[in-house]
Short mmCIF file of C-alpha atoms in Angstrom, two decimals:
data_model
loop_
_atom_site.label_atom_id
_atom_site.label_comp_id
_atom_site.label_asym_id
_atom_site.label_seq_id
_atom_site.Cartn_x
_atom_site.Cartn_y
_atom_site.Cartn_z
CA MET A 664 -21.35 12.94 18.78
CA ARG A 665 -24.12 10.42 19.54
CA ALA A 666 -26.14 11.49 16.48
CA SER A 667 -23.08 10.90 14.30
CA ARG A 668 -22.63 7.44 15.85
CA LEU A 669 -26.26 6.53 15.20
CA VAL A 670 -25.83 7.49 11.57
CA SER A 671 -22.64 5.43 11.35
CA LEU A 672 -24.39 2.41 12.92
CA LEU A 673 -27.23 2.69 10.44
CA LEU A 674 -24.86 2.96 7.47
CA LEU A 675 -22.81 -0.01 8.68
CA LEU A 676 -25.90 -2.21 8.76
CA GLN A 677 -26.99 -0.90 5.38
CA THR A 678 -23.65 -1.67 3.71
CA LYS A 679 -22.57 -4.83 5.57
CA GLY A 680 -25.88 -6.50 6.37
CA ARG A 681 -26.24 -8.52 9.58
CA MET A 682 -23.73 -7.60 12.31
CA THR A 683 -23.43 -8.66 15.94
CA ALA A 684 -23.45 -6.11 18.75
CA GLN A 685 -19.79 -6.90 19.42
CA ALA A 686 -18.84 -6.32 15.76
CA LEU A 687 -20.68 -2.99 15.76
CA ALA A 688 -18.99 -2.03 19.04
CA ASP A 689 -15.57 -2.83 17.56
CA GLU A 690 -16.26 -0.81 14.41
CA LEU A 691 -17.54 2.22 16.32
CA GLU A 692 -15.05 1.86 19.21
CA VAL A 693 -17.71 1.86 21.93
CA SER A 694 -19.00 -0.70 24.44
CA VAL A 695 -21.58 -3.36 23.62
CA ARG A 696 -23.88 -1.71 26.19
CA THR A 697 -23.72 1.52 24.17
CA ILE A 698 -24.72 -0.40 21.02
CA TYR A 699 -27.78 -1.78 22.83
CA ARG A 700 -28.84 1.75 23.80
CA ASP A 701 -28.25 3.06 20.25
CA VAL A 702 -30.33 0.25 18.75
CA GLU A 703 -33.19 1.11 21.11
CA SER A 704 -32.95 4.75 20.00
CA LEU A 705 -33.17 3.75 16.32
CA HIS A 706 -36.18 1.54 17.12
CA ALA A 707 -37.86 4.48 18.81
CA ALA A 708 -37.18 6.63 15.74
CA GLY A 709 -39.03 4.13 13.54
CA VAL A 710 -36.04 2.50 11.84
CA PRO A 711 -37.04 -1.08 10.82
CA LEU A 712 -34.19 -2.78 12.68
CA TYR A 713 -34.42 -6.22 14.28
CA GLY A 714 -32.09 -8.58 16.07
CA ASP A 715 -31.73 -12.37 16.32
CA ALA A 716 -30.20 -14.17 19.28
CA GLY A 717 -27.69 -17.01 19.09
CA PRO A 718 -24.20 -17.56 17.59
CA ALA A 719 -25.42 -16.76 14.07
CA GLY A 720 -27.55 -13.84 15.23
CA GLY A 721 -27.07 -10.12 15.08
CA TYR A 722 -28.79 -6.92 14.07
CA GLN A 723 -30.16 -6.38 10.58
CA LEU A 724 -32.28 -3.85 8.70
CA LEU A 725 -35.56 -4.97 7.20
CA ASP A 726 -35.02 -6.15 3.61
CA GLY A 727 -35.34 -3.31 1.13
CA TYR A 728 -34.84 -0.52 3.66
CA ARG A 729 -32.43 2.15 2.44
CA THR A 730 -31.63 5.38 4.21
CA ARG A 731 -31.66 8.63 2.26
CA LEU A 732 -29.00 10.25 4.42
CA THR A 733 -27.14 13.05 2.63
CA GLY A 734 -25.70 14.96 5.60
CA LEU A 735 -22.02 15.18 4.69
CA THR A 736 -19.87 17.34 6.96
CA GLU A 737 -17.56 19.92 5.40
CA GLN A 738 -14.47 17.77 6.05
CA GLU A 739 -16.17 14.69 4.56
CA ALA A 740 -17.12 16.61 1.41
CA GLU A 741 -13.58 17.96 1.05
CA SER A 742 -11.95 14.55 1.58
CA LEU A 743 -14.00 12.95 -1.20
CA PHE A 744 -12.16 15.10 -3.72
CA LEU A 745 -8.84 13.74 -2.47
CA ALA A 746 -9.99 10.12 -2.42
CA GLY A 747 -10.10 9.62 -6.18
CA LEU A 748 -6.87 9.54 -8.18
CA PRO A 749 -7.69 10.56 -11.78
CA GLY A 750 -4.66 8.79 -13.28
CA PRO A 751 -5.20 5.36 -11.69
CA ALA A 752 -8.96 5.62 -12.23
CA ALA A 753 -8.37 6.20 -15.95
CA GLU A 754 -6.00 3.23 -16.08
CA LEU A 755 -8.77 1.06 -14.67
CA GLY A 756 -11.18 2.40 -17.29
CA LEU A 757 -13.10 4.42 -14.69
CA GLY A 758 -11.94 7.93 -15.58
CA ASP A 759 -15.28 9.04 -17.03
CA ALA A 760 -17.19 7.44 -14.16
CA VAL A 761 -15.08 9.24 -11.54
CA SER A 762 -15.54 12.58 -13.30
CA ALA A 763 -19.30 12.04 -13.56
CA ALA A 764 -19.55 11.02 -9.90
CA GLN A 765 -17.65 14.12 -8.80
CA LEU A 766 -19.92 16.34 -10.89
CA LYS A 767 -23.03 14.75 -9.35
CA LEU A 768 -21.60 15.08 -5.86
CA MET A 769 -20.68 18.71 -6.47
CA ALA A 770 -24.20 19.47 -7.71
CA ALA A 771 -25.76 17.85 -4.63
CA LEU A 772 -23.67 19.79 -2.11
CA PRO A 773 -24.84 23.02 -0.50
CA SER A 774 -23.11 26.07 -1.98
CA SER A 775 -20.83 26.58 1.07
CA MET A 776 -19.55 23.00 0.90
CA ARG A 777 -19.29 23.20 -2.88
CA ASP A 778 -16.88 26.13 -2.60
CA ARG A 779 -14.73 24.35 0.00
CA ALA A 780 -14.64 21.11 -2.03
CA SER A 781 -13.61 23.06 -5.15
CA ARG A 782 -10.77 24.73 -3.25
CA MET A 783 -9.56 21.34 -2.06
CA ALA A 784 -9.35 20.05 -5.63
CA GLU A 785 -7.60 23.24 -6.77
CA ARG A 786 -4.99 23.23 -3.99
CA PHE A 787 -4.07 19.56 -3.55
CA HIS A 788 -2.94 17.08 -6.19
CA LEU A 789 -2.00 13.46 -5.53
CA ASP A 790 0.78 12.04 -7.73
CA ALA A 791 1.18 8.31 -7.05
CA PRO A 792 4.40 7.35 -8.91
CA ALA A 793 7.75 7.68 -7.13
CA TRP A 794 10.49 10.05 -8.30
CA TYR A 795 12.88 8.92 -11.06
CA TYR A 796 10.53 6.22 -12.34
CA ASP A 797 8.74 6.41 -15.67
CA PRO A 798 5.07 5.36 -15.54
CA GLU A 799 4.71 1.65 -16.24
CA ARG A 800 2.68 0.40 -19.16
CA ALA A 801 0.15 -2.19 -18.04
CA PRO A 802 -1.87 -2.95 -21.19
CA PHE A 803 -3.89 -5.74 -19.54
CA LEU A 804 -4.91 -3.75 -16.46
CA GLU A 805 -8.54 -3.24 -17.50
CA LEU A 806 -8.96 -6.95 -18.26
CA VAL A 807 -7.46 -7.87 -14.90
CA ALA A 808 -9.65 -5.34 -13.08
CA ASP A 809 -12.74 -6.74 -14.82
CA ALA A 810 -11.86 -10.26 -13.67
CA VAL A 811 -11.29 -9.04 -10.12
CA TRP A 812 -14.66 -7.29 -10.08
CA ARG A 813 -16.66 -10.14 -11.67
CA GLU A 814 -14.77 -12.92 -9.81
CA ARG A 815 -13.67 -14.72 -12.97
CA LEU A 816 -10.59 -16.92 -13.38
CA LEU A 817 -7.64 -15.46 -15.25
CA LYS A 818 -5.22 -17.31 -17.51
CA VAL A 819 -1.99 -15.31 -17.42
CA SER A 820 1.30 -15.59 -19.27
CA TYR A 821 3.80 -13.99 -16.91
CA ARG A 822 7.45 -12.92 -17.13
CA ARG A 823 9.33 -13.29 -13.85
CA TRP A 824 12.92 -12.80 -12.68
CA GLN A 825 13.84 -16.44 -12.00
CA ALA A 826 14.00 -19.44 -14.31
CA PRO A 827 11.85 -20.39 -16.06
CA GLU A 828 11.27 -16.74 -16.94
CA GLU A 829 8.03 -17.31 -18.88
CA VAL A 830 5.27 -19.13 -16.99
CA THR A 831 1.53 -19.61 -17.50
CA ARG A 832 -0.79 -19.58 -14.53
CA THR A 833 -4.53 -19.88 -13.94
CA LEU A 834 -5.32 -17.46 -11.14
CA ARG A 835 -8.17 -16.46 -8.86
CA PRO A 836 -7.79 -12.64 -8.91
CA LEU A 837 -8.58 -11.30 -5.42
CA GLY A 838 -7.59 -7.64 -5.67
CA LEU A 839 -5.47 -4.91 -7.26
CA VAL A 840 -3.02 -2.72 -5.35
CA LEU A 841 -1.40 0.50 -6.59
CA LYS A 842 2.04 0.91 -5.01
CA ALA A 843 4.29 3.84 -6.00
CA GLY A 844 2.65 4.07 -9.43
CA ARG A 845 2.85 0.34 -10.13
CA TRP A 846 -0.12 -2.02 -10.23
CA TYR A 847 0.05 -5.40 -8.50
CA LEU A 848 -2.45 -8.25 -8.66
CA VAL A 849 -3.01 -10.28 -5.50
CA ALA A 850 -4.22 -13.67 -6.69
CA GLN A 851 -4.59 -17.26 -5.55
CA GLY A 852 -2.93 -19.91 -7.66
CA SER A 853 -3.15 -23.66 -7.23
CA SER A 854 -2.24 -23.43 -3.54
CA ARG A 855 -1.15 -20.10 -2.10
CA ILE A 856 -1.90 -16.40 -2.51
CA SER A 857 0.86 -14.51 -4.36
CA THR A 858 1.52 -11.08 -5.85
CA TYR A 859 1.97 -10.44 -9.58
CA ARG A 860 3.17 -7.22 -11.20
CA VAL A 861 0.60 -6.37 -13.87
CA SER A 862 3.19 -4.81 -16.21
CA GLN A 863 4.99 -8.19 -16.38
CA MET A 864 1.94 -9.94 -17.83
CA GLN A 865 2.55 -10.88 -21.46
CA ALA A 866 -0.95 -12.20 -22.23
CA VAL A 867 -4.21 -12.31 -20.28
CA THR A 868 -7.45 -14.20 -20.90
CA VAL A 869 -10.53 -13.78 -18.73
CA LEU A 870 -12.20 -17.18 -18.44
CA ASP A 871 -15.94 -17.75 -18.12
CA GLU A 872 -15.47 -19.82 -14.97
CA ALA A 873 -16.29 -18.06 -11.71
CA PHE A 874 -14.56 -18.69 -8.39
CA GLU A 875 -15.27 -18.15 -4.70
CA ARG A 876 -13.13 -15.75 -2.72
CA PRO A 877 -11.44 -17.21 0.39
CA ALA A 878 -13.67 -16.68 3.41
CA GLY A 879 -12.64 -13.62 5.40
CA PHE A 880 -9.96 -12.48 2.95
CA ASP A 881 -8.94 -8.86 3.64
CA LEU A 882 -6.94 -7.29 0.82
CA ALA A 883 -5.47 -4.44 2.88
CA ALA A 884 -4.46 -6.74 5.76
CA HIS A 885 -2.93 -9.27 3.35
CA TRP A 886 -0.93 -6.55 1.58
CA ALA A 887 0.40 -5.17 4.87
CA ALA A 888 1.46 -8.67 5.99
CA SER A 889 3.10 -9.31 2.60
CA LEU A 890 5.14 -6.10 2.84
CA GLU A 891 6.31 -7.04 6.33
CA GLU A 892 7.30 -10.53 5.15
CA PHE A 893 9.09 -9.08 2.12
CA GLN A 894 11.15 -6.73 4.29
CA ALA A 895 12.05 -9.60 6.63
CA ARG A 896 13.33 -11.65 3.65
CA GLN A 897 15.02 -8.64 2.08
CA TYR A 898 17.53 -8.09 4.89
CA THR A 899 19.74 -11.16 5.29
CA GLY A 900 22.44 -9.77 7.56
CA GLU A 901 23.73 -6.88 9.65
CA ALA A 902 26.59 -4.42 9.42
CA VAL A 903 28.24 -2.25 12.04
CA ILE A 904 29.40 1.10 10.70
CA ARG A 905 30.83 4.32 12.12
CA LEU A 906 29.47 7.63 10.83
CA SER A 907 30.76 11.16 11.08
CA ALA A 908 28.40 13.68 12.64
CA ARG A 909 27.58 14.97 9.16
CA GLY A 910 27.16 11.43 7.84
CA PHE A 911 24.82 10.45 10.66
CA GLU A 912 22.71 13.54 10.05
CA SER A 913 22.33 12.81 6.32
CA PHE A 914 22.23 8.99 6.56
CA ALA A 915 18.43 8.75 6.21
CA SER A 916 18.57 10.45 2.78
CA HIS A 917 20.87 7.70 1.41
CA VAL A 918 19.00 4.59 2.61
CA LEU A 919 15.55 3.02 2.87
CA PRO A 920 13.37 3.94 5.88
CA ALA A 921 13.88 0.56 7.62
CA VAL A 922 17.67 1.02 7.51
CA ALA A 923 17.46 4.63 8.68
CA ARG A 924 15.18 3.58 11.54
CA ALA A 925 17.60 0.84 12.65
CA ALA A 926 20.50 3.31 12.57
CA ALA A 927 18.64 5.83 14.72
CA GLU A 928 17.61 3.17 17.26
CA SER A 929 21.10 1.60 17.60
CA ALA A 930 23.22 4.79 17.57
CA VAL A 931 25.89 5.10 20.28
CA PRO A 932 28.70 7.71 20.52
CA ASP A 933 32.13 6.45 19.42
CA GLY A 934 34.68 9.21 19.89
CA GLU A 935 33.85 11.99 17.46
CA ARG A 936 31.73 9.61 15.42
CA VAL A 937 28.54 7.57 15.89
CA ARG A 938 28.47 3.77 15.73
CA VAL A 939 25.29 2.14 14.39
CA THR A 940 24.08 -1.34 13.44
CA ILE A 941 22.01 -1.64 10.26
CA PRO A 942 20.32 -4.47 8.32
CA ILE A 943 21.76 -5.25 4.87
CA GLU A 944 20.39 -7.12 1.87
CA SER A 945 23.74 -8.48 0.69
CA ILE A 946 27.45 -7.65 0.76
CA GLY A 947 27.33 -6.30 -2.80
CA HIS A 948 24.27 -4.13 -2.23
CA ALA A 949 25.64 -2.76 1.05
CA THR A 950 28.98 -1.95 -0.61
CA GLY A 951 27.34 0.25 -3.23
CA MET A 952 25.07 1.89 -0.68
CA LEU A 953 27.92 2.84 1.69
CA LEU A 954 30.34 3.95 -1.02
CA ARG A 955 27.90 6.72 -1.92
CA MET A 956 28.71 8.35 1.41
CA GLY A 957 32.46 8.54 0.78
CA GLY A 958 34.56 9.34 3.83
CA GLU A 959 31.55 10.00 6.05
CA VAL A 960 31.24 6.27 6.81
CA GLU A 961 33.61 3.52 7.95
CA VAL A 962 32.68 -0.19 7.95
CA LEU A 963 33.60 -2.03 11.15
CA ALA A 964 31.89 -5.38 10.54
CA PRO A 965 31.44 -7.86 9.00
CA ASP A 966 34.98 -8.37 7.69
CA GLU A 967 33.69 -9.42 4.25
CA LEU A 968 31.88 -6.10 3.79
CA ARG A 969 34.89 -4.14 4.99
CA GLU A 970 37.09 -6.01 2.49
CA HIS A 971 34.66 -5.33 -0.37
CA VAL A 972 34.56 -1.61 0.41
CA THR A 973 38.37 -1.50 0.75
CA SER A 974 38.81 -3.29 -2.58
CA ALA A 975 36.39 -0.91 -4.33
CA VAL A 976 38.15 2.16 -2.90
CA ARG A 977 41.55 0.83 -3.99
CA GLN A 978 40.25 0.14 -7.48
CA LEU A 979 38.81 3.64 -7.76
CA ALA A 980 42.03 5.19 -6.45
CA SER A 981 44.07 3.18 -8.95
CA ILE A 982 41.92 4.32 -11.87
CA TYR A 983 42.02 8.01 -10.95
CA LEU A 984 45.73 8.03 -10.02
CA ARG A 985 46.62 6.28 -13.27
CA SER A 986 44.47 8.58 -15.39
CA GLY A 987 46.05 11.63 -13.72
CA THR A 988 49.56 10.31 -14.50
CA ASP A 989 48.62 9.54 -18.12
CA GLU A 990 47.35 13.10 -18.68
CA ARG A 991 50.64 14.55 -17.49
#
């Protein structure tokens, strides 16, 4: 365990440069005292590692020092063949590079690990797009990825859902995110950081002008916060509904996870049924969602939603009763 931690400490300093003892302790989930002991052990082993005191100090490897560590564990070797998605890599123009890297890695592994890694690739396949969605065409993805990598400004003509539909923006591209088979660009405009769907870009020009990334920007943390904010905006109200036992059991298969989670957390017995409170996007959206469940659900509140569902049911009944009479 300690040997593995020493290796991890060494690789952290090699990849991230200068780091404080506290930052290393946070990364490795140990105490600062443990980091001090580990650094002494690396010194004793002849690793050219030095530390500077003060607020701007920290530990750092001597310039030019690179470790030649190749000791992958079996699980690490296996996981590397799940980490790369061939489809998205090809979309980014990296398909050949990923294939070449995997071949080189395979050749460098001991025969026992090579067999296990091959079995992993043969038995597990990652398919990013969601069901019922055709793959999106994103013809400018490689250009966008190049600008992200080289930190170059992008001039983008973009089609959006609100007026004016066609807009032109000059963006600082900070990162690309693949979500359910769709590529999104996280970029900074004139003031704030926003998300742009790459397939909605109508024209893209990579400018020669470079830009500086915001200090401390973390793409994964920003994306997680954006999703949370989006969900908070998405649900504008609440509904109280009563479900049959069968309806309650199957409810999660008809709705999004956040709605299913709210139903499970708020469920209380109500006679032979179960009463739950769920978030809703709008009256119209909730009407369509609940109608799919037929008689397994009854709307109790708000009154406007109950009236919409009642009106839709009456309209459907009228159509089917009339068509049945006409046929006779």
